[in-house]
Structures are given as C-alpha cells and as structure tokens.
mmCIF file of C-alpha atoms in Angstrom:
data_model
loop_
_atom_site.group_PDB
_atom_site.id
_atom_site.type_symbol
_atom_site.label_atom_id
_atom_site.label_comp_id
_atom_site.label_asym_id
_atom_site.label_seq_id
_atom_site.Cartn_x
_atom_site.Cartn_y
_atom_site.Cartn_z
ATOM 1 C CA UNK Q 1 0.000 0.000 0.000
ATOM 2 C CA UNK Q 2 1.150 3.578 -0.587
ATOM 3 C CA UNK Q 3 2.653 5.153 2.521
ATOM 4 C CA UNK Q 4 2.624 8.885 3.333
ATOM 5 C CA UNK Q 5 5.079 10.090 5.995
ATOM 6 C CA UNK Q 6 3.035 11.730 8.734
ATOM 7 C CA UNK Q 7 2.663 12.323 12.449
ATOM 8 C CA UNK Q 8 2.442 10.399 14.718
ATOM 9 C CA UNK Q 9 3.511 7.682 12.242
ATOM 10 C CA UNK Q 10 3.132 6.812 8.555
ATOM 11 C CA UNK Q 11 -0.334 6.937 6.983
ATOM 12 C CA UNK Q 12 -1.099 3.952 4.726
ATOM 13 C CA UNK Q 13 -3.970 3.683 2.248
ATOM 14 C CA UNK Q 14 -5.067 1.229 -0.454
ATOM 15 C CA UNK Q 15 -3.895 2.401 -3.878
ATOM 16 C CA UNK Q 16 -6.650 4.326 -5.661
ATOM 17 C CA UNK Q 17 -8.890 4.361 -2.586
ATOM 18 C CA UNK Q 18 -8.289 7.804 -1.105
ATOM 19 C CA UNK Q 19 -10.591 10.842 -1.201
ATOM 20 C CA UNK Q 20 -10.032 14.519 -0.466
ATOM 21 C CA UNK Q 21 -12.619 16.380 1.619
ATOM 22 C CA UNK Q 22 -12.357 20.178 1.266
ATOM 23 C CA UNK Q 23 -14.288 21.780 4.087
ATOM 24 C CA UNK Q 24 -16.190 25.058 3.726
ATOM 25 C CA UNK Q 25 -13.892 27.179 1.553
ATOM 26 C CA UNK Q 26 -16.803 29.599 1.169
ATOM 27 C CA UNK Q 27 -16.776 33.276 0.337
ATOM 28 C CA UNK Q 28 -18.472 34.222 3.612
ATOM 29 C CA UNK Q 29 -15.718 32.574 5.643
ATOM 30 C CA UNK Q 30 -12.661 33.350 3.530
ATOM 31 C CA UNK Q 31 -13.175 36.638 1.683
ATOM 32 C CA UNK Q 32 -12.968 40.185 3.077
ATOM 33 C CA UNK Q 33 -16.452 41.582 3.636
ATOM 34 C CA UNK Q 34 -17.964 38.207 4.470
ATOM 35 C CA UNK Q 35 -19.494 36.781 7.623
ATOM 36 C CA UNK Q 36 -16.110 35.866 9.104
ATOM 37 C CA UNK Q 37 -14.873 39.423 8.751
ATOM 38 C CA UNK Q 38 -18.162 40.795 10.142
ATOM 39 C CA UNK Q 39 -17.498 38.815 13.314
ATOM 40 C CA UNK Q 40 -14.213 40.682 13.694
ATOM 41 C CA UNK Q 41 -11.906 37.971 12.364
ATOM 42 C CA UNK Q 42 -8.771 38.439 10.272
ATOM 43 C CA UNK Q 43 -9.682 36.537 7.097
ATOM 44 C CA UNK Q 44 -6.193 37.002 5.657
ATOM 45 C CA UNK Q 45 -5.160 34.022 7.764
ATOM 46 C CA UNK Q 46 -7.612 31.904 5.770
ATOM 47 C CA UNK Q 47 -6.925 33.380 2.350
ATOM 48 C CA UNK Q 48 -3.249 32.508 2.831
ATOM 49 C CA UNK Q 49 -3.958 28.779 2.420
ATOM 50 C CA UNK Q 50 -5.818 29.105 -0.893
ATOM 51 C CA UNK Q 51 -2.753 28.275 -3.073
ATOM 52 C CA UNK Q 52 -1.905 25.233 -0.958
ATOM 53 C CA UNK Q 53 -5.475 23.935 -1.033
ATOM 54 C CA UNK Q 54 -5.533 24.478 -4.803
ATOM 55 C CA UNK Q 55 -2.292 22.516 -5.148
ATOM 56 C CA UNK Q 56 -3.730 19.641 -3.132
ATOM 57 C CA UNK Q 57 -6.945 19.588 -5.163
ATOM 58 C CA UNK Q 58 -4.947 19.594 -8.400
ATOM 59 C CA UNK Q 59 -2.897 16.649 -7.163
ATOM 60 C CA UNK Q 60 -6.000 14.591 -6.417
ATOM 61 C CA UNK Q 61 -7.548 15.476 -9.775
ATOM 62 C CA UNK Q 62 -4.372 14.505 -11.633
ATOM 63 C CA UNK Q 63 -4.324 11.163 -9.804
ATOM 64 C CA UNK Q 64 -7.989 10.523 -10.644
ATOM 65 C CA UNK Q 65 -8.952 10.421 -6.971
ATOM 66 C CA UNK Q 66 -12.276 11.782 -5.636
ATOM 67 C CA UNK Q 67 -12.507 15.396 -4.493
ATOM 68 C CA UNK Q 68 -15.518 16.266 -2.330
ATOM 69 C CA UNK Q 69 -16.383 19.838 -1.333
ATOM 70 C CA UNK Q 70 -18.597 20.966 1.533
ATOM 71 C CA UNK Q 71 -20.507 24.169 2.239
ATOM 72 C CA UNK Q 72 -22.156 25.055 5.548
ATOM 73 C CA UNK Q 73 -25.548 26.460 4.701
ATOM 74 C CA UNK Q 74 -29.258 26.375 5.392
ATOM 75 C CA UNK Q 75 -32.578 26.467 3.599
ATOM 76 C CA UNK Q 76 -33.991 29.905 2.916
ATOM 77 C CA UNK Q 77 -36.658 29.420 5.604
ATOM 78 C CA UNK Q 78 -33.979 28.281 8.122
ATOM 79 C CA UNK Q 79 -36.064 25.228 8.953
ATOM 80 C CA UNK Q 80 -32.867 23.183 9.213
ATOM 81 C CA UNK Q 81 -31.141 25.696 11.511
ATOM 82 C CA UNK Q 82 -31.789 25.144 15.232
ATOM 83 C CA UNK Q 83 -32.622 28.354 17.127
ATOM 84 C CA UNK Q 84 -29.706 27.636 19.464
ATOM 85 C CA UNK Q 85 -27.282 27.792 16.532
ATOM 86 C CA UNK Q 86 -28.735 31.031 15.196
ATOM 87 C CA UNK Q 87 -28.484 32.634 18.627
ATOM 88 C CA UNK Q 88 -24.736 31.970 18.930
ATOM 89 C CA UNK Q 89 -22.149 34.724 18.652
ATOM 90 C CA UNK Q 90 -24.248 37.762 19.612
ATOM 91 C CA UNK Q 91 -22.590 39.750 16.834
ATOM 92 C CA UNK Q 92 -24.092 42.413 14.624
ATOM 93 C CA UNK Q 93 -25.048 39.766 12.068
ATOM 94 C CA UNK Q 94 -26.199 36.171 12.418
ATOM 95 C CA UNK Q 95 -27.371 33.281 10.241
ATOM 96 C CA UNK Q 96 -30.120 34.360 7.861
ATOM 97 C CA UNK Q 97 -29.407 38.092 8.176
ATOM 98 C CA UNK Q 98 -28.559 40.132 5.102
ATOM 99 C CA UNK Q 99 -24.836 40.740 4.822
ATOM 100 C CA UNK Q 100 -22.476 42.125 2.185
ATOM 101 C CA UNK Q 101 -22.744 38.851 0.227
ATOM 102 C CA UNK Q 102 -26.442 38.178 0.696
ATOM 103 C CA UNK Q 103 -28.151 36.285 3.492
ATOM 104 C CA UNK Q 104 -25.556 34.688 5.754
ATOM 105 C CA UNK Q 105 -25.103 30.902 5.505
ATOM 106 C CA UNK Q 106 -28.160 30.501 3.288
ATOM 107 C CA UNK Q 107 -27.922 28.157 0.329
ATOM 108 C CA UNK Q 108 -28.004 29.969 -3.000
ATOM 109 C CA UNK Q 109 -26.671 33.271 -1.656
ATOM 110 C CA UNK Q 110 -23.387 34.619 -3.101
ATOM 111 C CA UNK Q 111 -21.565 34.321 0.216
ATOM 112 C CA UNK Q 112 -22.397 30.631 0.445
ATOM 113 C CA UNK Q 113 -20.540 29.872 -2.786
ATOM 114 C CA UNK Q 114 -17.148 28.188 -2.759
ATOM 115 C CA UNK Q 115 -14.445 30.715 -3.634
ATOM 116 C CA UNK Q 116 -13.709 30.852 -7.385
ATOM 117 C CA UNK Q 117 -10.075 29.784 -6.966
ATOM 118 C CA UNK Q 118 -11.238 26.408 -5.591
ATOM 119 C CA UNK Q 119 -14.439 25.950 -7.577
ATOM 120 C CA UNK Q 120 -15.581 22.338 -8.038
ATOM 121 C CA UNK Q 121 -15.425 20.849 -11.505
ATOM 122 C CA UNK Q 122 -17.897 18.529 -13.205
ATOM 123 C CA UNK Q 123 -18.220 15.231 -11.395
ATOM 124 C CA UNK Q 124 -17.078 16.477 -7.992
ATOM 125 C CA UNK Q 125 -19.627 16.191 -5.195
ATOM 126 C CA UNK Q 126 -20.598 19.306 -3.280
ATOM 127 C CA UNK Q 127 -22.158 18.592 0.124
ATOM 128 C CA UNK Q 128 -24.473 21.176 1.699
ATOM 129 C CA UNK Q 129 -24.300 20.623 5.445
ATOM 130 C CA UNK Q 130 -26.520 22.280 8.065
ATOM 131 C CA UNK Q 131 -24.095 21.538 10.913
ATOM 132 C CA UNK Q 132 -20.418 21.703 11.682
ATOM 133 C CA UNK Q 133 -19.786 18.081 10.720
ATOM 134 C CA UNK Q 134 -20.117 16.943 7.100
ATOM 135 C CA UNK Q 135 -21.751 13.606 7.946
ATOM 136 C CA UNK Q 136 -24.733 14.981 9.866
ATOM 137 C CA UNK Q 137 -27.886 15.211 7.690
ATOM 138 C CA UNK Q 138 -25.916 14.824 4.436
ATOM 139 C CA UNK Q 139 -25.264 12.077 1.842
ATOM 140 C CA UNK Q 140 -21.491 12.067 2.470
ATOM 141 C CA UNK Q 141 -21.427 8.586 3.976
ATOM 142 C CA UNK Q 142 -23.365 7.147 1.031
ATOM 143 C CA UNK Q 143 -21.046 8.852 -1.479
ATOM 144 C CA UNK Q 144 -17.964 7.386 0.188
ATOM 145 C CA UNK Q 145 -19.503 3.903 0.413
ATOM 146 C CA UNK Q 146 -20.366 3.925 -3.287
ATOM 147 C CA UNK Q 147 -16.781 4.942 -4.069
ATOM 148 C CA UNK Q 148 -15.408 2.196 -1.835
ATOM 149 C CA UNK Q 149 -13.301 4.756 0.017
ATOM 150 C CA UNK Q 150 -12.321 4.358 3.661
ATOM 151 C CA UNK Q 151 -9.246 6.647 3.771
ATOM 152 C CA UNK Q 152 -9.651 10.420 3.726
ATOM 153 C CA UNK Q 153 -7.480 13.526 3.446
ATOM 154 C CA UNK Q 154 -8.911 16.737 4.898
ATOM 155 C CA UNK Q 155 -8.369 20.395 4.029
ATOM 156 C CA UNK Q 156 -10.338 23.592 4.608
ATOM 157 C CA UNK Q 157 -11.623 25.796 7.403
ATOM 158 C CA UNK Q 158 -11.783 26.263 10.198
ATOM 159 C CA UNK Q 159 -9.381 23.736 11.677
ATOM 160 C CA UNK Q 160 -10.877 23.556 15.151
ATOM 161 C CA UNK Q 161 -14.543 23.728 14.174
ATOM 162 C CA UNK Q 162 -15.860 22.172 10.962
ATOM 163 C CA UNK Q 163 -12.655 20.371 9.954
ATOM 164 C CA UNK Q 164 -12.076 18.768 13.331
ATOM 165 C CA UNK Q 165 -15.766 17.967 13.800
ATOM 166 C CA UNK Q 166 -15.900 16.150 10.465
ATOM 167 C CA UNK Q 167 -12.686 14.259 11.198
ATOM 168 C CA UNK Q 168 -14.108 13.081 14.513
ATOM 169 C CA UNK Q 169 -17.368 12.046 12.835
ATOM 170 C CA UNK Q 170 -15.352 10.117 10.254
ATOM 171 C CA UNK Q 171 -13.178 8.509 12.905
ATOM 172 C CA UNK Q 172 -16.257 7.235 14.753
ATOM 173 C CA UNK Q 173 -17.500 5.714 11.481
ATOM 174 C CA UNK Q 174 -14.287 3.781 10.886
ATOM 175 C CA UNK Q 175 -12.569 6.079 8.376
ATOM 176 C CA UNK Q 176 -8.819 6.645 8.517
ATOM 177 C CA UNK Q 177 -8.176 10.398 8.428
ATOM 178 C CA UNK Q 178 -5.186 12.521 7.429
ATOM 179 C CA UNK Q 179 -5.220 16.312 7.859
ATOM 180 C CA UNK Q 180 -3.135 18.404 5.448
ATOM 181 C CA UNK Q 181 -1.480 20.752 7.925
ATOM 182 C CA UNK Q 182 -0.844 23.695 5.599
ATOM 183 C CA UNK Q 183 -4.155 23.334 3.736
ATOM 184 C CA UNK Q 184 -6.248 24.117 6.808
ATOM 185 C CA UNK Q 185 -6.459 27.243 8.931
ATOM 186 C CA UNK Q 186 -8.189 29.028 11.779
ATOM 187 C CA UNK Q 187 -8.901 32.656 12.624
ATOM 188 C CA UNK Q 188 -6.973 31.825 15.818
ATOM 189 C CA UNK Q 189 -3.493 30.317 15.208
ATOM 190 C CA UNK Q 190 -3.358 28.881 18.720
ATOM 191 C CA UNK Q 191 -6.588 26.961 18.057
ATOM 192 C CA UNK Q 192 -5.110 25.396 14.925
ATOM 193 C CA UNK Q 193 -1.968 24.355 16.782
ATOM 194 C CA UNK Q 194 -4.010 22.820 19.585
ATOM 195 C CA UNK Q 195 -6.221 20.948 17.121
ATOM 196 C CA UNK Q 196 -3.259 19.435 15.270
ATOM 197 C CA UNK Q 197 -1.865 18.273 18.606
ATOM 198 C CA UNK Q 198 -5.206 16.764 19.660
ATOM 199 C CA UNK Q 199 -5.677 14.901 16.393
ATOM 200 C CA UNK Q 200 -2.338 13.113 16.510
ATOM 201 C CA UNK Q 201 -2.132 12.690 20.303
ATOM 202 C CA UNK Q 202 -2.131 9.258 21.940
ATOM 203 C CA UNK Q 203 -0.944 7.479 18.809
ATOM 204 C CA UNK Q 204 -3.282 9.285 16.443
ATOM 205 C CA UNK Q 205 -6.483 9.082 18.456
ATOM 206 C CA UNK Q 206 -8.359 10.982 15.724
ATOM 207 C CA UNK Q 207 -5.918 10.659 12.816
ATOM 208 C CA UNK Q 208 -2.702 11.833 11.233
ATOM 209 C CA UNK Q 209 -1.275 15.181 10.081
ATOM 210 C CA UNK Q 210 1.320 16.074 7.442
ATOM 211 C CA UNK Q 211 2.092 18.914 4.975
ATOM 212 C CA UNK Q 212 0.764 18.971 1.415
ATOM 213 C CA UNK Q 213 4.216 18.553 -0.112
ATOM 214 C CA UNK Q 214 4.490 15.206 1.664
ATOM 215 C CA UNK Q 215 1.115 13.999 0.381
ATOM 216 C CA UNK Q 216 1.390 14.876 -3.300
ATOM 217 C CA UNK Q 217 4.208 12.486 -4.397
ATOM 218 C CA UNK Q 218 2.271 9.483 -3.112
ATOM 219 C CA UNK Q 219 -1.117 10.070 -4.748
ATOM 220 C CA UNK Q 220 -0.274 8.381 -8.060
#
C-alpha cells in the first residue's frame, strides 16, 4: 500500500482508494467583507492557504482520486437551523441576516458559494451541510460507500470547528483520516496548533497530520 510520511507515524492507504474532503472554503468565511470578517476575524489568515489547497486539489484530480467539497448552509426558511445555533455569537449579524454577500449561511446566496479559486469541476460532489460536521444530515457517507473509500485527506476551514468535527465524525464511522497541515487554517493560530496536537495525540487518536508537499508524491 502507498505510505505517506506523517505524524504520529506513517499513513497507509489502499492504492486508488483515497478521497479529499475540502471543508467550507466559502466566500463568507474566507473573503474580506464576508461573515467571518463581520465577526471581527482576520480573514487574511484563511486566504493565505488558498494556493496550498488548490495545489492539493490539483494533485487529487491529476491522480484521478475523488474530491468532495462541503458548504455550511441552510434552507432559505432556516427550517434546518436550530434556534440555538442562530443565537450563537451575539454579533451584529447572524445566520439568515442580510450581509455584504447576501443572506448569511443561506444556500443559493453569493456568500455561500465556494471561492472561485477552488471551484468544483464537473463530477465532484458538493455537500451542503446544516451543521459543523459533514456527515450529519448529508449524503457524504453514502457517497464514500459507493466509491469504496475508507481513507480520507482533509483540508479547509476552520481547523478547530468544521474540519475537526468532520474528522471526529469520520473517525467514529471507521474512516482513517489525514489532515493536510498547511491546507487548513483558523482565525486563531493557537486553536489550529491545539487541534493538530489533539488529532495526533495518543498514537493518532483521531488521525494523522502532514504537509501537502508530503502527500502529493504518493497520490499516483
């Protein structure tokens, strides 16, 4: 089996049976003027990883391996958004409010789109998820089962919230998970560092981590 050097030890996967999950690289989280910026966050930390995520996606496409994108978003009537989630943050804007890029975290609004630099291509699944994790109330599990994939590489934002949540969901479902360290980011660098440490602690209790440059040579 192909072997990718990683922490806390090498990550092995069956040849041709590896998928990339790109979490929530949406305009509202990543671009200036979006929801993330409205909450007072420095989105430049997130935009900095765009070239690395693009490089990772290109590597998977070249190898003919599945690339799956996710977007966090809700129906226009917010019927799939619990009131407790909408009440979080206490900022000037919240889910469903009108922001600079349309209604925040609502499917079909400009801010809910994946950024153009990382746009999906024909044949790539795009998962709309109402929660932090990509398995909850989505077809992700079915898509992976049909593809016969049990080993996953993760990229996207934010490291400690939607990325980590999805990795933990995957881990509980028996998937082997590798996080691309420089293809994920947080508005809070200390949160990213803590998440990487948690993932690979205790012999990889949640999974493995490694840089993109270490992953790419092994995809073919």
